[in-house]
Amino acid sequence: VLPFPSQVVYNRVGKCGSRTVVLLLRILSEKHGFNLVTSDIHNKTRLTKNEQMELIKNISTAEQPYLFTRHVHFLNFSRFGGEQPVYINIIRDPVNRFLSNYFFRRFGDWRGEQNHMIRTPSMRQEERYLDINVCILENYPECSNPRLFYIIPYFCGQHPRCREPGEWALERAKLNVNENFLLVGILEELEDVLLLLERFLPHYFKDVLSIYKNPEHRKLGNLTVTVKKTVPSPEAIQILYQRMRYEYEFYYYVKEQFHLLKRKFGLKSHIRKPRPRPEFFIPSPLETEEPIDDEEEDDEKWLEDIYKR
């Protein structure tokens, strides 16, 4: 019998399918009897030392077993004397994530569209209807660094250097993925992410895939799709790739680790033909390593080691 982690944290990255997953978690928490702890704070991912201590204290004293979820950069519980929980997360192609966020901030999703609601009411009209190409090509703050350096800090942590685009934050984020995260999946292969979560954390995710595929749930999930999205010009996309070099290095690293995990547990990746990309501007994917030989390390031992970290 595998150890049962009673503390799980999903420090969800914005616009990476997290609202879909939270919808699933609400159903699963009632079905399996775990404590789903959510937060209404969506725009404060970086915390002071005192705020970190307070949040970790509040999380740690929640009724167990719990799954805590919030948009927040990685928190090191052990730094403040707490027990380090099991972390999970999902990321997606950085440019796609940025575009989804850009238009969501302006126009929301189908839930708002059906109710004639406009996202971010305080936004000035000239900003709301700012052409995405103008934003990128004319280097508006929203479409340039450091705002484009978004995914890595969720894994790097709360250190000030985690917000600076560069090798230091990238390498620290990779280290945390290896040492503190049970699973980091990619949104483009969400069904496989859910399959692995069900395998690794059955007390929380048993039957998640059947719920996800249920037509009624799909109908709800479709309402979270961002509306009024347009595709930038090839020139603008090239500039985005160039500005998001570190984000892509991290994305490719996570994708390779995720595919290794899938191969280890017998899941085959469905390879889709990628859309053309300006290879000059983005790092090449890492070479895929050979899967771990099952004779060297059985599945249960591997999971036990992860849970003990």
XYZ file of C-alpha atoms in Angstrom:
309
model
C 0.000 0.000 0.000
C 1.426 3.333 -1.035
C 1.777 6.078 1.556
C -1.159 8.477 1.553
C -0.046 12.121 1.402
C -2.459 14.088 3.554
C -1.163 17.494 2.401
C -1.227 18.435 -1.296
C -0.631 21.907 -2.767
C -1.619 22.914 -6.287
C -0.028 26.362 -6.715
C -1.822 26.802 -9.998
C -0.295 28.822 -12.819
C -2.684 31.368 -14.341
C -4.309 30.492 -17.675
C -3.013 26.912 -17.664
C -6.312 25.094 -17.334
C -6.549 25.551 -13.592
C -10.213 26.576 -13.548
C -11.061 23.326 -15.330
C -9.062 21.361 -12.744
C -10.646 23.244 -9.821
C -14.109 22.363 -11.187
C -13.009 18.724 -11.115
C -11.571 19.065 -7.613
C -14.870 20.374 -6.252
C -16.602 17.239 -7.490
C -13.778 14.965 -6.312
C -13.604 16.480 -2.812
C -17.275 15.621 -2.227
C -16.856 12.179 -3.774
C -13.714 11.182 -1.846
C -14.076 13.205 1.352
C -10.934 15.337 1.318
C -10.772 18.992 2.336
C -10.492 21.290 -0.690
C -9.007 24.575 0.509
C -9.258 27.345 -2.095
C -8.354 31.021 -1.989
C -10.199 34.080 -3.269
C -6.875 35.897 -3.734
C -5.967 35.709 -7.419
C -3.560 38.586 -7.937
C -0.967 38.216 -5.162
C 1.568 35.548 -6.053
C 4.606 37.158 -4.396
C 4.563 37.384 -0.625
C 6.604 39.083 2.067
C 8.324 36.870 4.613
C 5.570 37.508 7.162
C 2.883 36.766 4.565
C 4.622 33.507 3.692
C 4.758 32.498 7.359
C 1.084 33.349 7.860
C -0.078 31.483 4.752
C 2.012 28.398 5.551
C 0.631 28.414 9.099
C -2.956 28.642 7.802
C -2.408 25.882 5.247
C -0.645 23.571 7.699
C -3.444 23.820 10.252
C -6.194 22.959 7.733
C -8.159 19.780 8.350
C -6.359 16.852 6.748
C -6.379 15.337 4.224
C -6.446 18.593 2.310
C -5.663 19.886 -1.149
C -4.831 23.584 -1.107
C -4.968 25.581 -4.323
C -4.092 29.193 -5.082
C -2.251 31.280 -7.673
C 0.965 31.652 -5.664
C 4.667 31.181 -6.321
C 6.292 28.138 -4.742
C 6.413 28.231 -0.942
C 9.162 26.453 0.972
C 7.337 25.109 4.037
C 10.480 23.594 5.555
C 12.147 27.025 5.636
C 9.606 28.037 8.272
C 9.661 24.753 10.157
C 6.608 23.275 8.458
C 6.182 19.873 6.859
C 6.730 20.101 3.108
C 3.533 19.070 1.271
C 3.268 17.206 -2.024
C 3.173 19.753 -4.876
C 1.434 19.350 -8.243
C 1.011 21.771 -11.154
C 0.256 22.160 -14.872
C 1.849 24.495 -17.425
C 1.300 25.169 -21.124
C 3.041 26.596 -24.192
C 4.196 30.048 -22.964
C 3.000 32.064 -25.972
C -0.408 30.400 -25.880
C -0.632 31.106 -22.148
C 0.267 34.758 -22.684
C -2.301 35.214 -25.475
C -5.023 33.552 -23.411
C -4.270 35.880 -20.501
C -4.078 38.981 -22.719
C -7.593 38.513 -24.081
C -9.065 37.099 -20.865
C -8.097 40.269 -18.984
C -10.042 42.248 -21.576
C -13.043 40.127 -22.471
C -13.216 37.218 -20.010
C -14.655 33.847 -21.012
C -17.973 32.464 -22.225
C -19.472 32.702 -18.744
C -19.163 36.484 -18.889
C -20.106 36.636 -22.557
C -23.413 34.902 -21.896
C -24.174 37.312 -19.053
C -22.996 40.404 -20.995
C -20.193 40.965 -18.498
C -16.913 42.681 -19.402
C -13.775 41.490 -17.653
C -11.737 44.089 -15.710
C -14.321 46.921 -15.644
C -11.700 49.471 -14.546
C -9.627 48.974 -17.721
C -9.594 52.013 -20.017
C -11.259 51.448 -23.380
C -8.110 52.310 -25.352
C -6.261 49.664 -23.348
C -9.049 47.083 -23.661
C -9.059 47.323 -27.443
C -5.296 47.676 -27.849
C -4.281 45.604 -30.876
C -2.103 42.691 -29.792
C 0.405 43.392 -32.592
C 0.785 47.017 -31.520
C 1.307 45.897 -27.915
C 4.105 43.499 -28.936
C 5.805 45.433 -31.742
C 5.776 48.755 -29.893
C 7.021 47.124 -26.684
C 4.159 48.010 -24.339
C 4.891 46.914 -20.730
C 2.188 44.220 -20.846
C 3.875 42.570 -23.831
C 7.498 42.736 -22.715
C 9.682 41.520 -19.874
C 9.449 41.236 -16.930
C 5.702 40.589 -17.367
C 6.370 37.853 -19.928
C 8.518 36.061 -17.347
C 5.518 34.427 -15.732
C 5.649 30.624 -15.460
C 9.133 30.134 -13.995
C 8.520 32.120 -10.752
C 5.713 29.676 -9.827
C 8.410 27.007 -9.520
C 11.441 29.111 -8.576
C 9.796 30.510 -5.455
C 9.577 33.691 -3.415
C 13.214 34.844 -3.668
C 13.467 38.288 -5.364
C 15.767 36.835 -8.051
C 12.975 34.448 -9.068
C 11.295 37.415 -10.745
C 14.340 38.308 -12.852
C 14.475 36.609 -16.284
C 17.719 34.633 -16.349
C 19.594 31.388 -15.760
C 19.489 31.610 -11.962
C 15.690 31.547 -11.765
C 15.472 28.932 -14.524
C 17.851 26.506 -12.797
C 16.243 26.986 -9.394
C 12.825 26.302 -10.933
C 14.117 23.071 -12.503
C 15.609 22.012 -9.157
C 12.307 22.577 -7.362
C 10.445 20.596 -10.013
C 12.793 17.670 -9.384
C 12.829 17.873 -5.597
C 9.403 19.150 -4.543
C 6.826 18.381 -7.228
C 5.196 14.995 -7.548
C 3.947 15.915 -11.013
C 4.127 18.891 -13.367
C 1.994 18.180 -16.410
C 1.362 20.059 -19.630
C -2.068 21.329 -20.551
C -1.767 20.154 -24.166
C -1.950 16.568 -22.817
C -4.441 17.137 -20.016
C -6.054 13.690 -20.185
C -2.683 12.054 -19.583
C -2.035 14.480 -16.711
C -5.308 13.380 -15.118
C -4.454 9.702 -15.672
C -1.140 10.110 -13.858
C -2.728 12.106 -11.026
C -5.229 9.294 -10.572
C -2.336 6.815 -10.439
C -0.173 8.821 -8.026
C -2.881 10.351 -5.800
C -5.882 7.979 -5.946
C -7.286 9.242 -2.647
C -7.821 12.609 -4.361
C -8.140 11.859 -8.091
C -9.793 8.428 -8.430
C -12.285 8.499 -11.367
C -11.145 11.987 -12.421
C -10.891 11.073 -16.095
C -14.411 9.649 -16.299
C -15.739 12.818 -14.639
C -13.721 14.999 -17.022
C -15.106 13.139 -20.053
C -18.690 13.354 -18.839
C -20.676 15.531 -21.317
C -22.195 17.600 -18.498
C -18.781 18.470 -17.127
C -17.475 19.224 -20.630
C -20.343 21.677 -21.042
C -19.226 23.498 -17.871
C -15.584 23.366 -18.912
C -16.325 24.962 -22.266
C -17.589 28.068 -20.471
C -14.055 28.761 -19.210
C -12.670 29.246 -22.731
C -11.394 32.797 -23.351
C -13.365 34.754 -25.957
C -12.382 37.236 -28.707
C -8.853 35.831 -29.087
C -6.950 36.779 -32.233
C -3.626 35.481 -33.532
C -0.699 37.923 -33.716
C 1.311 38.365 -36.896
C 4.306 36.042 -37.524
C 6.636 38.966 -36.837
C 4.988 39.641 -33.463
C 5.102 35.948 -32.529
C 8.825 35.811 -33.347
C 9.417 38.717 -30.986
C 7.433 36.952 -28.250
C 9.536 33.808 -28.647
C 12.686 35.858 -28.379
C 11.487 37.606 -25.210
C 10.323 34.312 -23.664
C 13.493 32.311 -24.232
C 13.828 31.201 -20.603
C 10.135 30.340 -20.383
C 10.549 28.036 -23.370
C 13.653 26.392 -21.934
C 11.646 25.594 -18.819
C 8.584 24.465 -20.774
C 10.643 22.062 -22.881
C 12.376 20.720 -19.762
C 9.050 20.024 -18.031
C 7.591 18.521 -21.209
C 10.497 16.101 -21.542
C 10.232 15.058 -17.890
C 6.494 14.559 -18.310
C 7.001 12.379 -21.390
C 9.592 10.296 -19.555
C 7.057 9.752 -16.783
C 4.379 8.761 -19.277
C 6.700 6.226 -20.892
C 7.622 4.811 -17.504
C 3.967 4.123 -16.760
C 3.089 2.890 -20.226
C 1.326 5.945 -21.661
C 2.124 6.761 -25.267
C 2.435 10.395 -26.283
C 0.170 11.471 -29.100
C 2.526 13.479 -31.272
C 0.829 16.344 -33.045
C 2.477 18.166 -35.886
C 3.644 21.421 -34.288
C 2.808 24.722 -35.898
C 5.798 26.398 -37.580
C 8.040 28.190 -35.139
C 11.003 30.489 -35.669
C 13.638 28.012 -34.469
C 16.306 30.719 -34.427
C 14.632 32.381 -31.475
C 13.677 29.465 -29.266
C 15.761 26.729 -27.660
C 15.594 23.269 -29.171
C 13.830 20.627 -27.083
C 16.049 18.587 -24.807
C 17.024 15.134 -25.986
C 14.659 12.480 -24.673
C 16.430 10.196 -22.247
C 15.841 6.479 -22.112
C 13.047 5.523 -19.705
C 14.071 4.132 -16.344
C 14.301 0.353 -16.392
C 11.523 -1.097 -14.267
C 13.953 -3.713 -12.938
C 16.100 -0.974 -11.437
C 13.282 0.811 -9.656
C 9.733 -0.437 -9.338
C 6.786 1.915 -9.544
C 5.881 1.740 -5.869
C 9.427 2.485 -4.678
C 9.621 5.490 -7.004
C 6.364 6.888 -5.618
C 7.394 6.268 -2.021
C 10.588 8.259 -2.568
C 8.621 11.137 -4.039
C 6.149 11.189 -1.137
C 8.993 11.224 1.406
C 10.629 14.359 -0.054
